[in-house]
CSV table of C-alpha atoms and ligand atoms in Angstrom, one decimal:
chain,number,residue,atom,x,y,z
A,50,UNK,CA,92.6,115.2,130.7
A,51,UNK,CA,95.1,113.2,129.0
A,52,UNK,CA,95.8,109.5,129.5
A,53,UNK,CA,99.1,107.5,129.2
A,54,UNK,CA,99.9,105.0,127.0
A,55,UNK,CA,101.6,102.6,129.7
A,56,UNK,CA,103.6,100.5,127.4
A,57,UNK,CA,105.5,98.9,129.8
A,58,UNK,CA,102.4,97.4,131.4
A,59,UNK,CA,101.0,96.2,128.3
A,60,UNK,CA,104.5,94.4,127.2
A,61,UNK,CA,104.2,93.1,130.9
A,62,UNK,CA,100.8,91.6,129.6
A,63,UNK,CA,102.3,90.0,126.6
A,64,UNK,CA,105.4,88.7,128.5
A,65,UNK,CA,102.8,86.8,130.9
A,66,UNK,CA,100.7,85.5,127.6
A,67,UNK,CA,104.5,84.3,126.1
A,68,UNK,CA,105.5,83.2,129.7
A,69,UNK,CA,102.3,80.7,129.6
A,70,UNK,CA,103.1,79.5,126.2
A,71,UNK,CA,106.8,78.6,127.3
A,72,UNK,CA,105.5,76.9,130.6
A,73,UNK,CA,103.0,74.8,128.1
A,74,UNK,CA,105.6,74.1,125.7
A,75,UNK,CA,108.1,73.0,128.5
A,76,UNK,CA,105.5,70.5,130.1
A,77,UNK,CA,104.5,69.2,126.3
A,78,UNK,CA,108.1,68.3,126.1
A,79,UNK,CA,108.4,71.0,122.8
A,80,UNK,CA,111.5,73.0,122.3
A,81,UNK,CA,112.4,76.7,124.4
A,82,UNK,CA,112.6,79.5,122.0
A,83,UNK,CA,116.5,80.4,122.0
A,84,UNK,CA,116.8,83.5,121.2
A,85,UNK,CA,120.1,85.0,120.4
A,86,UNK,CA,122.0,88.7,120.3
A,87,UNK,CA,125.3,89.9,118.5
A,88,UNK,CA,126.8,93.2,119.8
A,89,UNK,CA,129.7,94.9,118.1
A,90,UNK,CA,131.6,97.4,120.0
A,91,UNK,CA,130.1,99.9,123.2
A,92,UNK,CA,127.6,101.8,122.2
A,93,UNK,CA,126.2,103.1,125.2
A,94,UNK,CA,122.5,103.0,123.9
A,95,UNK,CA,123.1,99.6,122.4
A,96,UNK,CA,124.8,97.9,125.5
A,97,UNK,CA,121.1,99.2,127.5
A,98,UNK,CA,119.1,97.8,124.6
A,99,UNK,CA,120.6,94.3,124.4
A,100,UNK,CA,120.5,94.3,128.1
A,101,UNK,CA,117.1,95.1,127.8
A,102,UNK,CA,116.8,92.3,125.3
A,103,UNK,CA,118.4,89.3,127.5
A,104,UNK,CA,116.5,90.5,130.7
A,105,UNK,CA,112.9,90.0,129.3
A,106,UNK,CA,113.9,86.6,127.8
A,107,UNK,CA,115.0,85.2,131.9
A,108,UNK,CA,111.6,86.6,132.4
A,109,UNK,CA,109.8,84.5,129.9
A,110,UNK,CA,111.6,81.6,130.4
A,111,UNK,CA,113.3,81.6,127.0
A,112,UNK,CA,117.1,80.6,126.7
A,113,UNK,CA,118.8,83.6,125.4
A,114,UNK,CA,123.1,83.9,124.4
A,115,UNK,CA,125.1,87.1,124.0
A,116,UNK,CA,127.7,87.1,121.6
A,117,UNK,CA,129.9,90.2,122.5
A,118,UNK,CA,132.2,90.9,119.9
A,119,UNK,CA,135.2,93.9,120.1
A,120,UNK,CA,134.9,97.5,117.8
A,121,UNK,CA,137.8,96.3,116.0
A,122,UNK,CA,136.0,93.1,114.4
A,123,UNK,CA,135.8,92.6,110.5
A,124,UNK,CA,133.2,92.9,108.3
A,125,UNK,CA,133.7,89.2,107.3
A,126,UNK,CA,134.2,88.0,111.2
A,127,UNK,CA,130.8,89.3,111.9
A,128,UNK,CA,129.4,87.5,108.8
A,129,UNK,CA,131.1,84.5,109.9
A,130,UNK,CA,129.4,85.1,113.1
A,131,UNK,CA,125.8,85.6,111.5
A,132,UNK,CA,126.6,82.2,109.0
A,133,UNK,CA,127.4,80.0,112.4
A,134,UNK,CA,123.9,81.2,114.0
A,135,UNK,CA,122.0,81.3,110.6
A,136,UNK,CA,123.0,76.9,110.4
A,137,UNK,CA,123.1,76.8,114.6
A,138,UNK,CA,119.2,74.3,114.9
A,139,UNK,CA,119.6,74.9,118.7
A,140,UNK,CA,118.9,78.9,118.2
A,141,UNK,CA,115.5,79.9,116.4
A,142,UNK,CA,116.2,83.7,116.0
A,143,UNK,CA,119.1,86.4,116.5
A,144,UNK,CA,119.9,90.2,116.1
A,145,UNK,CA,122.7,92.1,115.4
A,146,UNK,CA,122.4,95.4,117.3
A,147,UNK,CA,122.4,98.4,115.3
A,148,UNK,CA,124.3,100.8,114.7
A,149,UNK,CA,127.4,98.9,113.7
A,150,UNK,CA,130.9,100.2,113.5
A,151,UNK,CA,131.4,102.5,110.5
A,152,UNK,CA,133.8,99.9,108.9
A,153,UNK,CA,130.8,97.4,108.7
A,154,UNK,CA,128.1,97.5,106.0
A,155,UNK,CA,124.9,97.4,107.6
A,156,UNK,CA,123.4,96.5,104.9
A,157,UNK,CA,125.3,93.8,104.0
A,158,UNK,CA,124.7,91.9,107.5
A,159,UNK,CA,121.1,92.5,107.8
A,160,UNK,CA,121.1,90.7,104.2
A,161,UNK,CA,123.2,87.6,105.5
A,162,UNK,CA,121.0,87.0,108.0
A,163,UNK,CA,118.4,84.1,107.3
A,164,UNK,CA,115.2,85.3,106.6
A,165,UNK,CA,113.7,82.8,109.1
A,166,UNK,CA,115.9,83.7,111.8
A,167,UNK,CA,115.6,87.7,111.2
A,168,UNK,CA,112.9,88.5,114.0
A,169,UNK,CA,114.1,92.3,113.9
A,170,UNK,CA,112.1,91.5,110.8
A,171,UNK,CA,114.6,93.8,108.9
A,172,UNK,CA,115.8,91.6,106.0
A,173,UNK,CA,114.5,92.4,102.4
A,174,UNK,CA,112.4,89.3,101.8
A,175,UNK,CA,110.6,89.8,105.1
A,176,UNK,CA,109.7,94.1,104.6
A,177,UNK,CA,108.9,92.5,101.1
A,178,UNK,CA,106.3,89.6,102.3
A,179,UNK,CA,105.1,92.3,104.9
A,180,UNK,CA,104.2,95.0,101.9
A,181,UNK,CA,102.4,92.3,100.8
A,182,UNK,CA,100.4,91.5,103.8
A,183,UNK,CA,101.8,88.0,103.9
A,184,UNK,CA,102.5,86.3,107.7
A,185,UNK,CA,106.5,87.0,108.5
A,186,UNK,CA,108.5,88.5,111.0
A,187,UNK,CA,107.1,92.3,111.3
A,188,UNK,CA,110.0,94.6,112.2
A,189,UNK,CA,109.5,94.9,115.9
A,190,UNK,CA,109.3,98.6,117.0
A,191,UNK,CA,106.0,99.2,114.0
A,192,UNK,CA,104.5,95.7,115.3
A,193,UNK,CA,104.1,96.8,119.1
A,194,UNK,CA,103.0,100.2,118.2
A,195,UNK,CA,100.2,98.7,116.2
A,196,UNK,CA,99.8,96.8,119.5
A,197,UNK,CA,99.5,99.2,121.4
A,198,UNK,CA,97.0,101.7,119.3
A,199,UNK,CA,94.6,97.9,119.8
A,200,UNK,CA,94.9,97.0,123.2
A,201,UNK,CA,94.0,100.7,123.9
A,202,UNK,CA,91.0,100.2,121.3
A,203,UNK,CA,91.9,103.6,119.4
A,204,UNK,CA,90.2,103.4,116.3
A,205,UNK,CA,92.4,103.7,113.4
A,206,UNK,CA,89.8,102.9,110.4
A,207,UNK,CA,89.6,105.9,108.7
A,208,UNK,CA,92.1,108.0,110.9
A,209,UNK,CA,94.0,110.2,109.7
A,210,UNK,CA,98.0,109.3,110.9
A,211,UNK,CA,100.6,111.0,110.5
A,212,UNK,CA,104.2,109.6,110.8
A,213,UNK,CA,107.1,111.9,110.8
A,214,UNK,CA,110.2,109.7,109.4
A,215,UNK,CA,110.7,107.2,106.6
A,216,UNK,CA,113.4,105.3,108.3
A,217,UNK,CA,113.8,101.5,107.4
A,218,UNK,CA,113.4,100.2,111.0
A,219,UNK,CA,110.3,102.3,111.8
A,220,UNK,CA,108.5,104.9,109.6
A,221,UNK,CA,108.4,103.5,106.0
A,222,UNK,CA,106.8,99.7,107.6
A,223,UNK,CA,105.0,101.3,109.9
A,224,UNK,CA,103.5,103.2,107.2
A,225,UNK,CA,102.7,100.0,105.5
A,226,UNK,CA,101.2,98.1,108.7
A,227,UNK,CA,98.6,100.9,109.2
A,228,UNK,CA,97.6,101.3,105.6
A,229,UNK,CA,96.5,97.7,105.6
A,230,UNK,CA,92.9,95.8,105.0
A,231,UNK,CA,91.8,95.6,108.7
A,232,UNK,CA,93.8,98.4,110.2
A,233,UNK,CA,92.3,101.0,107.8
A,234,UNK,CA,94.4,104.4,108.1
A,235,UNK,CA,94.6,107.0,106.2
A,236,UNK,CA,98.6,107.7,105.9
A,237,UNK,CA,101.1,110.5,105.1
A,238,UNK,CA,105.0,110.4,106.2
A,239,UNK,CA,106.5,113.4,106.5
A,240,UNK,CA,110.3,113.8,106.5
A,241,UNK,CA,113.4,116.5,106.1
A,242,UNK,CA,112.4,117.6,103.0
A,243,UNK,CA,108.6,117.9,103.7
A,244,UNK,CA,106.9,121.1,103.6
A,245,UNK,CA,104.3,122.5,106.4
A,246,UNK,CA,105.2,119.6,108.2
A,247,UNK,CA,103.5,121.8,111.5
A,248,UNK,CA,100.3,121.8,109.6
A,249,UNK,CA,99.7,117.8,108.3
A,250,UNK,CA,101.0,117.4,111.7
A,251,UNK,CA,98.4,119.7,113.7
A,252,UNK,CA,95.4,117.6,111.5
A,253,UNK,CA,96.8,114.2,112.6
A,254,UNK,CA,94.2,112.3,114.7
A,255,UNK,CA,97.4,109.9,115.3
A,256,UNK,CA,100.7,111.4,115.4
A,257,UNK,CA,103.8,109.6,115.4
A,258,UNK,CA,107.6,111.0,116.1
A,259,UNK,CA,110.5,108.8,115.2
A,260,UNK,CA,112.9,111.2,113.7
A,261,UNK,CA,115.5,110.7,116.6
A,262,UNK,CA,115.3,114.4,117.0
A,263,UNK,CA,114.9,115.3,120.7
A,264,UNK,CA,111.6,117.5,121.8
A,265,UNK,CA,110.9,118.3,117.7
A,266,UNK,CA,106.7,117.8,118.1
A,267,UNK,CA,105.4,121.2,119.9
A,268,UNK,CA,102.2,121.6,121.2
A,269,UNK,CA,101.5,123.7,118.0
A,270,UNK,CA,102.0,120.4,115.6
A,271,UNK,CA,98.9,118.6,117.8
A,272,UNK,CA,95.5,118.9,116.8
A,273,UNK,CA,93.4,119.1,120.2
A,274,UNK,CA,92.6,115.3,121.1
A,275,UNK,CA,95.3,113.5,119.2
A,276,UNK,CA,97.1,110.2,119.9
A,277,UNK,CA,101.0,110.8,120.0
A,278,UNK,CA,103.0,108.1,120.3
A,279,UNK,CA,106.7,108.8,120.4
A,280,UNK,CA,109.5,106.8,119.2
A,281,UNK,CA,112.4,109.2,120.1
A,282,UNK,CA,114.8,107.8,122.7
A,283,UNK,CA,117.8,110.1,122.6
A,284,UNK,CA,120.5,110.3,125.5
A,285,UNK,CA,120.4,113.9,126.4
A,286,UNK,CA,123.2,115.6,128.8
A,287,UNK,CA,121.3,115.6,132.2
A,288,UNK,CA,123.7,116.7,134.8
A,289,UNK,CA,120.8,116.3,137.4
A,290,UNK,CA,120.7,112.8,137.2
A,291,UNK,CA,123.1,109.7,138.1
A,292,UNK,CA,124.1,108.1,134.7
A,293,UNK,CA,124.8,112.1,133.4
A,294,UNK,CA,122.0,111.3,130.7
A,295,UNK,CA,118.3,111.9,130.5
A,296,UNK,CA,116.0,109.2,128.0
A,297,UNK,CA,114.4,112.0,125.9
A,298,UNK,CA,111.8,111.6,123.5
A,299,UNK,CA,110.8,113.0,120.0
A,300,UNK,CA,107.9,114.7,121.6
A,301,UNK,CA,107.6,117.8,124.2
A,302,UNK,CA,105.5,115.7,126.6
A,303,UNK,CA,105.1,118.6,128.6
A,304,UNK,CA,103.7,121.1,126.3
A,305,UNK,CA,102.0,118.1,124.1
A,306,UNK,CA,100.5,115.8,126.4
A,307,UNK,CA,97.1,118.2,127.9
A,308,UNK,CA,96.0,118.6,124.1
A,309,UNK,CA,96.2,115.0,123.9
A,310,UNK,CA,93.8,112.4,124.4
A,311,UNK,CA,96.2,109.5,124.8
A,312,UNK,CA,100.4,110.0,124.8
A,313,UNK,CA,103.2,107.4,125.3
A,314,UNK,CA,106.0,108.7,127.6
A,315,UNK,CA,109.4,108.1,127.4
A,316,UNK,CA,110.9,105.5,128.7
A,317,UNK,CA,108.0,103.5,129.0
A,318,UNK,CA,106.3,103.6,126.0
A,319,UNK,CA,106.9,102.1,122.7
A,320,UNK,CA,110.4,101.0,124.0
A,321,UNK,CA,109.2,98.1,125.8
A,322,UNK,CA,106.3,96.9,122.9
A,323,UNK,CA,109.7,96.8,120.5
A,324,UNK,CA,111.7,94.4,123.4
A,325,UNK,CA,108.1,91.8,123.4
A,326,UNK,CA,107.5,92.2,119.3
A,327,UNK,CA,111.1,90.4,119.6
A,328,UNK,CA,110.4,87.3,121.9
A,329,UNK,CA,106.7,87.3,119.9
A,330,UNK,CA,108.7,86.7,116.7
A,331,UNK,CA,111.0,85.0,118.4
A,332,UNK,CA,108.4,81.9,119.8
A,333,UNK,CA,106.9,82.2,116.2
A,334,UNK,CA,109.9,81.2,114.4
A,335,UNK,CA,110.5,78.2,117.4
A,336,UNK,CA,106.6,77.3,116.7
A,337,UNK,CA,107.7,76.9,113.0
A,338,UNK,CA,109.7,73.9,114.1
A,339,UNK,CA,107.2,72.3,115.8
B,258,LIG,N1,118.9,99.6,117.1
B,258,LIG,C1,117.9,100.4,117.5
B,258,LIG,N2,116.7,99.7,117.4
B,258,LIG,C2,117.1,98.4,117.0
B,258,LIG,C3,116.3,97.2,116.8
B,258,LIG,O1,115.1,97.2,117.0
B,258,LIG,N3,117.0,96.1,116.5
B,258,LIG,C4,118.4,96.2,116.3
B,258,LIG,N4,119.0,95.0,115.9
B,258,LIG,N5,119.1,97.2,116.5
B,258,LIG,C5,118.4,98.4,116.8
């Protein structure tokens, strides 16, 4: 029988452990991480996430701001935006939710933002000082699944993971994290213009879906006894339900999960790990000031 990978529990864990820090730094008279969020436009999936975002830092006790800002802003408004929080002392780390309208380089944002004050952990010098193995912001959605694959204790020395994806944000750094001294894997990445992808899959003792591509993994793709963890969280039609959209996963849990030995579900998963990998990075860059 399979077991879950309750990721929302586990952040709940780490929110307490972050929650205590805050109450300590409070009564030491230290400074409350401030953490803060830009979001361009009404992306559906983003508006949820930043939500998401500003919720779990009430529930920490860190001070948190939302700058909303319309579709129609400028590339160089929204850098102006990034170069008043990048010199603001009162606010220790920000985001800009991504995607970003088409007129805005991504690129160029996520390069304007100070490297101390990037706890998405996306900006060049920090994936640099990561590959490295040097202490920095680690991009937020690979940092809580390597949290979660330890405080499950499944071994990773020596496993054999696969991750299908090389995106920036997830499957190129998380490739790096568990190809590390102390972590141990053995990794491959698999993308669109891998071939047998189901058979490196099916000999994965650790297989990981973020592709964005809703049910792609198959129970034919999972060796018997694997780890999935699943990264996919795609809004798919569901006239069934209230909202008129259903949180679907990378992964078919249902015809996956009894050949597993551990699965994440989605929601509930690695979701919440990515929303505490933030405040974590968050109270490190407010420790920094200390
Ligand atoms: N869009 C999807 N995931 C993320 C994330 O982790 N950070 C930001 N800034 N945007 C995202």
């Amino acid at each position: 029988m399979y077991k879950i990978i309750d990721g929302k529990h586990i952040a709940s864990e780490i929110k307490r452990e972050i929650a205590t820090e805050v109450s300590e730094r409070k009564a030491a008279g230290l400074k409350i991480p401030h953490l803060a969020a830009i979001l361009v436009g009404n992306d559906g999936g983003s508006e949820t996430y930043v939500a998401h975002k500003v919720k779990a830092c009430e529930e920490v006790g860190f001070e948190s701001t939302l700058i909303r800002l319309p579709d129609s802003t400028s590339e160089e408004e929204l850098l102006g935006k990034v170069r008043e929080l990048n010199s603001d002392d009162s606010v220790d780390g920000f985001i800009v939710q991504l995607p970003l309208p088409k007129h805005i380089s991504e690129e160029k944002v996520t390069n304007t933002i100070a490297a101390g004050k990037d706890v998405d952990g996306f900006h060049p010098e920090n994936l640099g000082k990561m590959m490295l193995g040097a202490p920095v912001f680690v991009s937020a959605t690979p940092f809580g699944i390597t949290e979660l694959l330890r405080r499950y204790d499944i071994p990773t020395a020596g496993s054999r993971v696969v991750i299908i994806g090389r995106s920036n944000i997830v499957g190129r750094p998380l490739s790096i994290l568990l190809s590390m001294k102390g972590v141990d894997a053995t990794v491959t990445v698999v993308h669109s213009r891998s071939k047998d992808i189901e058979a490196i899959c099916s000999e994965a003792d650790i297989l990981i879906a973020a592709i964005g591509q809703p049910l792609f993994v198959k129970a034919n793709m999972v060796k018997e006894g694997a780890v999935v963890i699943d990264v996919g969280t795609t809004r798919v039609k569901n006239e069934t339900s209230k909202s008129g959209w259903k949180l679907t996963g990378d992964v078919d849990f249902d015809a996956v999960a009894p050949k597993c030995s551990y699965i994440t579900p989605v929601p509930g998963g690695v979701g919440p790990m990515t929303i505490v990998s933030l405040l974590r990075n968050t109270l490190l860059a407010c420790r920094m000031k200390d």
